[in-house]
């Protein structure tokens, strides 16, 4: 056989036997060389295809293995899912069994008031079967409400509020009898969208009624007792009104509670509470002030269902929710003190009104006492202010000092972002901070030149004397701290030395900084007035040791951003 042909056959045989990299060596490019080259090219192409096929086969194998594994996981998950479904079905069956065997009536209805479910108690309580009850309006089964109100508005209300302990008479099937039950409702939501209402009604027995009335009366006595204690022991008007509102909320659960005060021929809303309290916006009388006062003077109470007839509120949606409101005049010693107003989505009972009247009678006395105390307090405060001015007038060097300290302290508190009430107290504290000097001998206060140790010791008593003067009128802690501790340093030194503090109150720090600024920028018998920038440099240098950091930083910020304010105060 020809050798070149044999060489070609051998190469083909090698490839067929799996040696895919086998090739024919080409020695020269004659006819056989060209045949060998073509064969090698063909073998190279087949080798490449073979490798691709092997790679694809491996990938298919891997995917098949993954698919097999996934199928096993799916089979396992399906078994778990089936078990979970079985458990849920079991739980659902247990729940339905439980609900159906509860002796009290349970039902659900959609947003249109159509019943969608009822438990088996409907047969025992009212005589209806499941098909006779479900699919019909709940209105069909209600005879009347205990309160005597119309039923339709209540059905509208249950879409807006959950109702507790509503007395309802239900029709019994094929009889003229009615079953009285106490009803509670709960709104049902799905993804924050209202879907329906669940109702729960329990039969009321004579024993239950006696127990219910006893518990309610005990609760009334407990809370009215608490109110009596609050009224008898609280002489601060704002705190008194706050506590009264809280107690009324606890006892009557009104959606709205208002207290108005009668002063200088005008009625003004003094306190607002109830679940709607924060939703009202601004509250005003819906009629002329004089007309409203005439109504209070003429009537024992005012009652209605349309709140807009008596009050104007910014959030008008509240009008739709209120179904009953009552206004009781507050009177003491033949004079009008103000009024109580309560409003609710439910109808108030005679018991509610009786309790409110008791609270009103007690509150009128307490409010009158608190108003009298407030008047006396203001007069006493004005007297102290006059005395403080008189003390300063004895010494030309300190005249106007308390006024300036008060104004500087006010601006420091404003820079700190304090509340209006706090700022007002800081102003008062600034006016009164040196009131204790009224108890220091004139010859010490007006002495020119250096004080002796004994004289300086007497001067250091003025914060304690000031505290004793203002303590009887129960001023706020902010005012007291400013008077008593304005010469205490932030590091705990200073005076009164007999008072130990863990931290200097901010109010004392503010008055202390304002006092120091005025002292340094005013001419005194012992020193000449310094420029404002020099005084502020001293404040900065002693921040954190003598001066409270927050108060000092606020004063420095005030001087940096609004120096004209400080300069104007010092030049007044």
mmCIF file of C-alpha atoms in Angstrom, residues 192-498:
data_model
loop_
_atom_site.group_PDB
_atom_site.id
_atom_site.type_symbol
_atom_site.label_atom_id
_atom_site.label_comp_id
_atom_site.label_asym_id
_atom_site.label_seq_id
_atom_site.Cartn_x
_atom_site.Cartn_y
_atom_site.Cartn_z
ATOM 1 C CA UNK A 192 -55.364 50.948 56.090
ATOM 2 C CA UNK A 193 -58.610 50.790 54.079
ATOM 3 C CA UNK A 194 -61.871 50.498 56.022
ATOM 4 C CA UNK A 195 -63.503 47.161 55.227
ATOM 5 C CA UNK A 196 -66.214 46.632 57.799
ATOM 6 C CA UNK A 197 -67.205 46.363 61.443
ATOM 7 C CA UNK A 198 -67.173 43.590 64.010
ATOM 8 C CA UNK A 199 -69.899 43.659 66.634
ATOM 9 C CA UNK A 200 -70.075 41.970 70.022
ATOM 10 C CA UNK A 201 -73.269 41.966 72.091
ATOM 11 C CA UNK A 202 -73.701 40.495 75.549
ATOM 12 C CA UNK A 203 -76.955 39.881 77.335
ATOM 13 C CA UNK A 204 -77.461 42.043 80.396
ATOM 14 C CA UNK A 205 -78.850 40.345 83.485
ATOM 15 C CA UNK A 206 -80.201 42.048 86.593
ATOM 16 C CA UNK A 207 -77.093 40.938 88.495
ATOM 17 C CA UNK A 208 -74.889 42.405 85.792
ATOM 18 C CA UNK A 209 -76.805 45.671 85.851
ATOM 19 C CA UNK A 210 -76.449 45.939 89.630
ATOM 20 C CA UNK A 211 -72.741 45.127 89.395
ATOM 21 C CA UNK A 212 -72.275 47.585 86.526
ATOM 22 C CA UNK A 213 -74.046 50.412 88.366
ATOM 23 C CA UNK A 214 -72.139 49.678 91.586
ATOM 24 C CA UNK A 215 -68.783 49.678 89.806
ATOM 25 C CA UNK A 216 -69.672 52.894 87.980
ATOM 26 C CA UNK A 217 -70.818 54.607 91.152
ATOM 27 C CA UNK A 218 -67.630 53.510 92.939
ATOM 28 C CA UNK A 219 -65.582 54.886 90.028
ATOM 29 C CA UNK A 220 -67.504 58.150 90.145
ATOM 30 C CA UNK A 221 -66.955 58.470 93.897
ATOM 31 C CA UNK A 222 -63.247 57.654 93.540
ATOM 32 C CA UNK A 223 -62.556 60.211 90.825
ATOM 33 C CA UNK A 224 -64.787 62.931 92.293
ATOM 34 C CA UNK A 225 -62.892 62.371 95.551
ATOM 35 C CA UNK A 226 -59.626 62.809 93.680
ATOM 36 C CA UNK A 227 -60.969 65.972 92.053
ATOM 37 C CA UNK A 228 -61.998 67.302 95.460
ATOM 38 C CA UNK A 229 -58.466 66.731 96.732
ATOM 39 C CA UNK A 230 -56.945 68.421 93.663
ATOM 40 C CA UNK A 231 -59.288 71.379 93.966
ATOM 41 C CA UNK A 232 -58.639 71.774 97.675
ATOM 42 C CA UNK A 233 -54.858 71.565 97.396
ATOM 43 C CA UNK A 234 -54.070 73.439 94.196
ATOM 44 C CA UNK A 235 -54.043 77.218 94.090
ATOM 45 C CA UNK A 236 -52.240 77.655 90.759
ATOM 46 C CA UNK A 237 -54.940 78.253 88.153
ATOM 47 C CA UNK A 238 -53.277 76.625 85.098
ATOM 48 C CA UNK A 239 -52.332 73.487 87.039
ATOM 49 C CA UNK A 240 -55.802 73.346 88.572
ATOM 50 C CA UNK A 241 -57.552 73.490 85.183
ATOM 51 C CA UNK A 242 -55.164 70.894 83.742
ATOM 52 C CA UNK A 243 -55.930 68.438 86.542
ATOM 53 C CA UNK A 244 -59.693 68.983 86.302
ATOM 54 C CA UNK A 245 -59.631 68.237 82.555
ATOM 55 C CA UNK A 246 -57.629 65.047 83.163
ATOM 56 C CA UNK A 247 -60.102 63.828 85.762
ATOM 57 C CA UNK A 248 -63.101 64.563 83.543
ATOM 58 C CA UNK A 249 -61.392 62.602 80.748
ATOM 59 C CA UNK A 250 -60.853 59.645 83.094
ATOM 60 C CA UNK A 251 -64.435 59.620 84.319
ATOM 61 C CA UNK A 252 -66.575 60.572 81.314
ATOM 62 C CA UNK A 253 -64.225 59.902 78.333
ATOM 63 C CA UNK A 254 -65.510 62.891 76.321
ATOM 64 C CA UNK A 255 -64.152 63.468 72.833
ATOM 65 C CA UNK A 256 -63.934 67.161 73.687
ATOM 66 C CA UNK A 257 -63.588 68.981 76.990
ATOM 67 C CA UNK A 258 -63.482 72.781 77.301
ATOM 68 C CA UNK A 259 -63.115 75.078 80.277
ATOM 69 C CA UNK A 260 -63.906 78.740 79.753
ATOM 70 C CA UNK A 261 -63.270 81.521 82.277
ATOM 71 C CA UNK A 262 -65.266 84.700 82.783
ATOM 72 C CA UNK A 263 -63.039 87.698 83.455
ATOM 73 C CA UNK A 264 -63.585 91.408 82.948
ATOM 74 C CA UNK A 265 -66.910 90.869 81.195
ATOM 75 C CA UNK A 266 -65.513 88.409 78.626
ATOM 76 C CA UNK A 267 -65.511 84.611 78.246
ATOM 77 C CA UNK A 268 -62.217 83.105 77.106
ATOM 78 C CA UNK A 269 -61.357 79.438 76.427
ATOM 79 C CA UNK A 270 -58.784 78.561 79.090
ATOM 80 C CA UNK A 271 -58.216 74.803 78.664
ATOM 81 C CA UNK A 272 -58.959 72.199 75.969
ATOM 82 C CA UNK A 273 -58.874 68.410 76.374
ATOM 83 C CA UNK A 274 -60.416 65.188 75.117
ATOM 84 C CA UNK A 275 -59.443 62.918 72.217
ATOM 85 C CA UNK A 276 -60.310 65.700 69.731
ATOM 86 C CA UNK A 277 -58.447 68.341 71.710
ATOM 87 C CA UNK A 278 -55.432 68.462 69.374
ATOM 88 C CA UNK A 279 -57.549 68.238 66.201
ATOM 89 C CA UNK A 280 -59.701 71.293 66.772
ATOM 90 C CA UNK A 281 -57.377 74.050 65.739
ATOM 91 C CA UNK A 282 -58.498 77.429 67.041
ATOM 92 C CA UNK A 283 -61.687 77.415 69.146
ATOM 93 C CA UNK A 284 -64.008 80.428 69.320
ATOM 94 C CA UNK A 285 -67.547 81.093 70.481
ATOM 95 C CA UNK A 286 -70.097 80.774 67.683
ATOM 96 C CA UNK A 287 -72.100 83.728 68.993
ATOM 97 C CA UNK A 288 -71.460 87.148 70.449
ATOM 98 C CA UNK A 289 -69.684 87.033 73.784
ATOM 99 C CA UNK A 290 -72.460 88.930 75.494
ATOM 100 C CA UNK A 291 -75.138 86.556 74.131
ATOM 101 C CA UNK A 292 -73.211 83.506 75.323
ATOM 102 C CA UNK A 293 -72.820 85.069 78.772
ATOM 103 C CA UNK A 294 -76.583 85.762 78.882
ATOM 104 C CA UNK A 295 -77.259 82.074 78.115
ATOM 105 C CA UNK A 296 -74.921 80.992 80.906
ATOM 106 C CA UNK A 297 -76.601 83.389 83.307
ATOM 107 C CA UNK A 298 -80.122 82.245 82.395
ATOM 108 C CA UNK A 299 -79.789 78.463 82.073
ATOM 109 C CA UNK A 300 -78.598 75.625 84.285
ATOM 110 C CA UNK A 301 -77.073 73.940 81.265
ATOM 111 C CA UNK A 302 -77.034 74.192 77.488
ATOM 112 C CA UNK A 303 -77.345 70.995 75.438
ATOM 113 C CA UNK A 304 -77.321 70.263 71.739
ATOM 114 C CA UNK A 305 -76.167 67.937 68.971
ATOM 115 C CA UNK A 306 -74.775 70.515 66.508
ATOM 116 C CA UNK A 307 -71.531 71.770 68.047
ATOM 117 C CA UNK A 308 -71.260 74.568 65.474
ATOM 118 C CA UNK A 309 -74.215 76.298 67.186
ATOM 119 C CA UNK A 310 -72.009 77.071 70.199
ATOM 120 C CA UNK A 311 -68.369 76.842 69.058
ATOM 121 C CA UNK A 312 -66.344 77.566 65.946
ATOM 122 C CA UNK A 313 -63.394 75.216 65.326
ATOM 123 C CA UNK A 314 -60.797 75.261 62.564
ATOM 124 C CA UNK A 315 -61.187 71.533 61.825
ATOM 125 C CA UNK A 316 -64.818 71.318 60.700
ATOM 126 C CA UNK A 317 -64.754 67.518 60.372
ATOM 127 C CA UNK A 318 -65.149 67.461 64.156
ATOM 128 C CA UNK A 319 -68.707 68.751 63.754
ATOM 129 C CA UNK A 320 -69.736 65.564 61.931
ATOM 130 C CA UNK A 321 -68.340 63.348 64.668
ATOM 131 C CA UNK A 322 -69.999 65.058 67.646
ATOM 132 C CA UNK A 323 -73.510 63.861 68.488
ATOM 133 C CA UNK A 324 -74.033 65.359 71.943
ATOM 134 C CA UNK A 325 -72.574 68.319 73.809
ATOM 135 C CA UNK A 326 -73.339 69.908 77.163
ATOM 136 C CA UNK A 327 -72.307 73.294 78.587
ATOM 137 C CA UNK A 328 -72.581 73.858 82.338
ATOM 138 C CA UNK A 329 -72.146 77.323 83.883
ATOM 139 C CA UNK A 330 -69.622 77.588 86.719
ATOM 140 C CA UNK A 331 -71.063 79.754 89.485
ATOM 141 C CA UNK A 332 -69.931 80.618 92.988
ATOM 142 C CA UNK A 333 -71.426 83.019 95.485
ATOM 143 C CA UNK A 334 -74.023 84.262 92.978
ATOM 144 C CA UNK A 335 -71.401 85.167 90.383
ATOM 145 C CA UNK A 336 -70.433 83.600 87.054
ATOM 146 C CA UNK A 337 -66.950 82.040 87.068
ATOM 147 C CA UNK A 338 -66.971 80.417 83.623
ATOM 148 C CA UNK A 339 -68.229 77.192 82.062
ATOM 149 C CA UNK A 340 -67.521 73.499 81.491
ATOM 150 C CA UNK A 341 -68.193 72.104 78.034
ATOM 151 C CA UNK A 342 -68.054 68.417 77.079
ATOM 152 C CA UNK A 343 -68.897 66.819 73.743
ATOM 153 C CA UNK A 344 -68.890 63.251 72.469
ATOM 154 C CA UNK A 345 -69.726 60.903 69.617
ATOM 155 C CA UNK A 346 -71.981 59.065 72.084
ATOM 156 C CA UNK A 347 -74.997 60.342 74.002
ATOM 157 C CA UNK A 348 -74.334 61.419 77.570
ATOM 158 C CA UNK A 349 -76.435 59.729 80.218
ATOM 159 C CA UNK A 350 -78.196 61.375 83.130
ATOM 160 C CA UNK A 351 -75.493 59.870 85.333
ATOM 161 C CA UNK A 352 -72.796 61.615 83.233
ATOM 162 C CA UNK A 353 -74.536 64.957 83.666
ATOM 163 C CA UNK A 354 -75.029 64.427 87.388
ATOM 164 C CA UNK A 355 -71.310 63.738 87.861
ATOM 165 C CA UNK A 356 -70.343 66.710 85.684
ATOM 166 C CA UNK A 357 -72.584 68.972 87.777
ATOM 167 C CA UNK A 358 -70.874 67.780 90.972
ATOM 168 C CA UNK A 359 -67.451 68.499 89.416
ATOM 169 C CA UNK A 360 -68.679 71.896 88.186
ATOM 170 C CA UNK A 361 -69.899 72.901 91.643
ATOM 171 C CA UNK A 362 -66.599 71.934 93.264
ATOM 172 C CA UNK A 363 -64.514 73.488 90.489
ATOM 173 C CA UNK A 364 -66.294 76.840 90.633
ATOM 174 C CA UNK A 365 -65.191 77.265 94.238
ATOM 175 C CA UNK A 366 -61.614 76.196 93.481
ATOM 176 C CA UNK A 367 -61.327 78.340 90.347
ATOM 177 C CA UNK A 368 -62.613 81.381 92.211
ATOM 178 C CA UNK A 369 -60.035 80.731 94.917
ATOM 179 C CA UNK A 370 -57.261 80.293 92.327
ATOM 180 C CA UNK A 371 -58.267 83.494 90.515
ATOM 181 C CA UNK A 372 -58.240 85.366 93.807
ATOM 182 C CA UNK A 373 -54.833 83.925 94.598
ATOM 183 C CA UNK A 374 -53.609 84.896 91.126
ATOM 184 C CA UNK A 375 -54.795 88.472 91.711
ATOM 185 C CA UNK A 376 -53.164 88.613 95.143
ATOM 186 C CA UNK A 377 -50.000 87.101 93.710
ATOM 187 C CA UNK A 378 -49.829 89.720 90.956
ATOM 188 C CA UNK A 379 -50.442 92.512 93.481
ATOM 189 C CA UNK A 380 -47.790 91.093 95.795
ATOM 190 C CA UNK A 381 -45.415 90.765 92.855
ATOM 191 C CA UNK A 382 -46.047 94.357 91.854
ATOM 192 C CA UNK A 383 -45.396 95.415 95.441
ATOM 193 C CA UNK A 384 -42.075 93.564 95.412
ATOM 194 C CA UNK A 385 -41.162 95.227 92.104
ATOM 195 C CA UNK A 386 -41.882 98.627 93.622
ATOM 196 C CA UNK A 387 -39.760 97.718 96.648
ATOM 197 C CA UNK A 388 -36.932 96.551 94.351
ATOM 198 C CA UNK A 389 -37.062 99.906 92.567
ATOM 199 C CA UNK A 390 -37.069 101.699 95.935
ATOM 200 C CA UNK A 391 -33.959 99.767 97.038
ATOM 201 C CA UNK A 392 -32.088 100.760 93.894
ATOM 202 C CA UNK A 393 -33.211 104.370 94.217
ATOM 203 C CA UNK A 394 -31.201 104.639 97.441
ATOM 204 C CA UNK A 395 -27.992 104.320 95.448
ATOM 205 C CA UNK A 396 -27.521 106.290 92.241
ATOM 206 C CA UNK A 397 -24.899 103.749 91.141
ATOM 207 C CA UNK A 398 -27.388 100.836 91.058
ATOM 208 C CA UNK A 399 -30.497 102.666 89.898
ATOM 209 C CA UNK A 400 -32.065 100.783 86.969
ATOM 210 C CA UNK A 401 -29.812 97.756 87.577
ATOM 211 C CA UNK A 402 -32.641 95.201 88.002
ATOM 212 C CA UNK A 403 -34.423 96.475 84.909
ATOM 213 C CA UNK A 404 -31.286 96.133 82.803
ATOM 214 C CA UNK A 405 -30.501 92.681 84.183
ATOM 215 C CA UNK A 406 -34.067 91.618 83.404
ATOM 216 C CA UNK A 407 -33.830 92.795 79.786
ATOM 217 C CA UNK A 408 -30.377 91.278 79.152
ATOM 218 C CA UNK A 409 -31.485 87.996 80.723
ATOM 219 C CA UNK A 410 -34.597 87.980 78.523
ATOM 220 C CA UNK A 411 -32.506 88.322 75.337
ATOM 221 C CA UNK A 412 -30.092 85.596 76.504
ATOM 222 C CA UNK A 413 -33.045 83.236 77.076
ATOM 223 C CA UNK A 414 -34.451 84.117 73.641
ATOM 224 C CA UNK A 415 -31.064 83.393 72.053
ATOM 225 C CA UNK A 416 -31.138 79.978 73.742
ATOM 226 C CA UNK A 417 -34.543 79.273 72.166
ATOM 227 C CA UNK A 418 -36.388 78.991 75.491
ATOM 228 C CA UNK A 419 -40.188 78.837 75.680
ATOM 229 C CA UNK A 420 -42.276 81.991 76.088
ATOM 230 C CA UNK A 421 -43.224 80.935 79.638
ATOM 231 C CA UNK A 422 -39.567 80.400 80.571
ATOM 232 C CA UNK A 423 -38.555 83.764 79.082
ATOM 233 C CA UNK A 424 -41.315 85.524 81.033
ATOM 234 C CA UNK A 425 -40.124 83.879 84.268
ATOM 235 C CA UNK A 426 -36.534 84.914 83.495
ATOM 236 C CA UNK A 427 -37.680 88.531 83.089
ATOM 237 C CA UNK A 428 -39.430 88.416 86.468
ATOM 238 C CA UNK A 429 -36.416 86.776 88.071
ATOM 239 C CA UNK A 430 -34.194 89.545 86.702
ATOM 240 C CA UNK A 431 -36.441 92.216 88.227
ATOM 241 C CA UNK A 432 -36.486 90.446 91.610
ATOM 242 C CA UNK A 433 -32.942 89.060 91.779
ATOM 243 C CA UNK A 434 -31.716 91.741 94.220
ATOM 244 C CA UNK A 435 -34.961 92.167 96.187
ATOM 245 C CA UNK A 436 -33.179 90.692 99.220
ATOM 246 C CA UNK A 437 -31.127 93.893 99.511
ATOM 247 C CA UNK A 438 -34.175 95.441 101.156
ATOM 248 C CA UNK A 439 -33.025 93.563 104.246
ATOM 249 C CA UNK A 440 -29.500 95.063 104.165
ATOM 250 C CA UNK A 441 -28.681 98.256 106.117
ATOM 251 C CA UNK A 442 -28.615 101.409 103.994
ATOM 252 C CA UNK A 443 -25.180 102.387 105.268
ATOM 253 C CA UNK A 444 -23.789 99.162 103.814
ATOM 254 C CA UNK A 445 -25.668 99.410 100.526
ATOM 255 C CA UNK A 446 -24.711 103.037 99.911
ATOM 256 C CA UNK A 447 -21.201 102.909 101.334
ATOM 257 C CA UNK A 448 -18.523 104.458 99.132
ATOM 258 C CA UNK A 449 -15.259 102.575 98.855
ATOM 259 C CA UNK A 450 -14.142 99.177 100.097
ATOM 260 C CA UNK A 451 -16.491 97.081 102.276
ATOM 261 C CA UNK A 452 -15.204 95.346 105.386
ATOM 262 C CA UNK A 453 -15.398 91.541 105.592
ATOM 263 C CA UNK A 454 -18.383 91.832 107.920
ATOM 264 C CA UNK A 455 -20.141 94.263 105.595
ATOM 265 C CA UNK A 456 -19.455 92.050 102.578
ATOM 266 C CA UNK A 457 -20.777 89.089 104.564
ATOM 267 C CA UNK A 458 -24.013 91.020 105.111
ATOM 268 C CA UNK A 459 -24.259 91.793 101.384
ATOM 269 C CA UNK A 460 -23.884 88.080 100.591
ATOM 270 C CA UNK A 461 -27.060 87.399 102.548
ATOM 271 C CA UNK A 462 -29.287 89.194 100.026
ATOM 272 C CA UNK A 463 -30.042 86.098 97.818
ATOM 273 C CA UNK A 464 -31.264 84.166 100.881
ATOM 274 C CA UNK A 465 -33.306 87.151 102.094
ATOM 275 C CA UNK A 466 -34.789 87.520 98.599
ATOM 276 C CA UNK A 467 -35.796 83.849 98.595
ATOM 277 C CA UNK A 468 -37.581 84.272 101.943
ATOM 278 C CA UNK A 469 -39.497 87.261 100.532
ATOM 279 C CA UNK A 470 -40.751 85.521 97.366
ATOM 280 C CA UNK A 471 -41.163 81.973 98.708
ATOM 281 C CA UNK A 472 -44.682 82.519 100.186
ATOM 282 C CA UNK A 473 -46.221 83.366 96.798
ATOM 283 C CA UNK A 474 -45.158 80.081 95.160
ATOM 284 C CA UNK A 475 -43.363 81.492 92.141
ATOM 285 C CA UNK A 476 -41.909 79.124 89.545
ATOM 286 C CA UNK A 477 -38.636 77.327 90.151
ATOM 287 C CA UNK A 478 -37.070 79.360 87.327
ATOM 288 C CA UNK A 479 -37.737 82.607 89.219
ATOM 289 C CA UNK A 480 -36.614 81.127 92.545
ATOM 290 C CA UNK A 481 -33.351 79.788 91.067
ATOM 291 C CA UNK A 482 -32.546 83.180 89.553
ATOM 292 C CA UNK A 483 -33.124 84.998 92.859
ATOM 293 C CA UNK A 484 -31.471 82.488 95.188
ATOM 294 C CA UNK A 485 -28.535 81.264 93.083
ATOM 295 C CA UNK A 486 -27.504 84.114 90.765
ATOM 296 C CA UNK A 487 -24.264 84.559 92.743
ATOM 297 C CA UNK A 488 -23.476 80.821 92.655
ATOM 298 C CA UNK A 489 -20.654 79.986 90.276
ATOM 299 C CA UNK A 490 -20.759 77.184 87.719
ATOM 300 C CA UNK A 491 -17.901 75.437 89.575
ATOM 301 C CA UNK A 492 -19.989 75.362 92.768
ATOM 302 C CA UNK A 493 -18.279 78.240 94.574
ATOM 303 C CA UNK A 494 -19.959 81.574 95.293
ATOM 304 C CA UNK A 495 -22.834 82.241 97.647
ATOM 305 C CA UNK A 496 -25.074 81.387 99.478
ATOM 306 C CA UNK A 497 -22.281 79.119 100.703
ATOM 307 C CA UNK A 498 -24.640 76.962 102.776
#
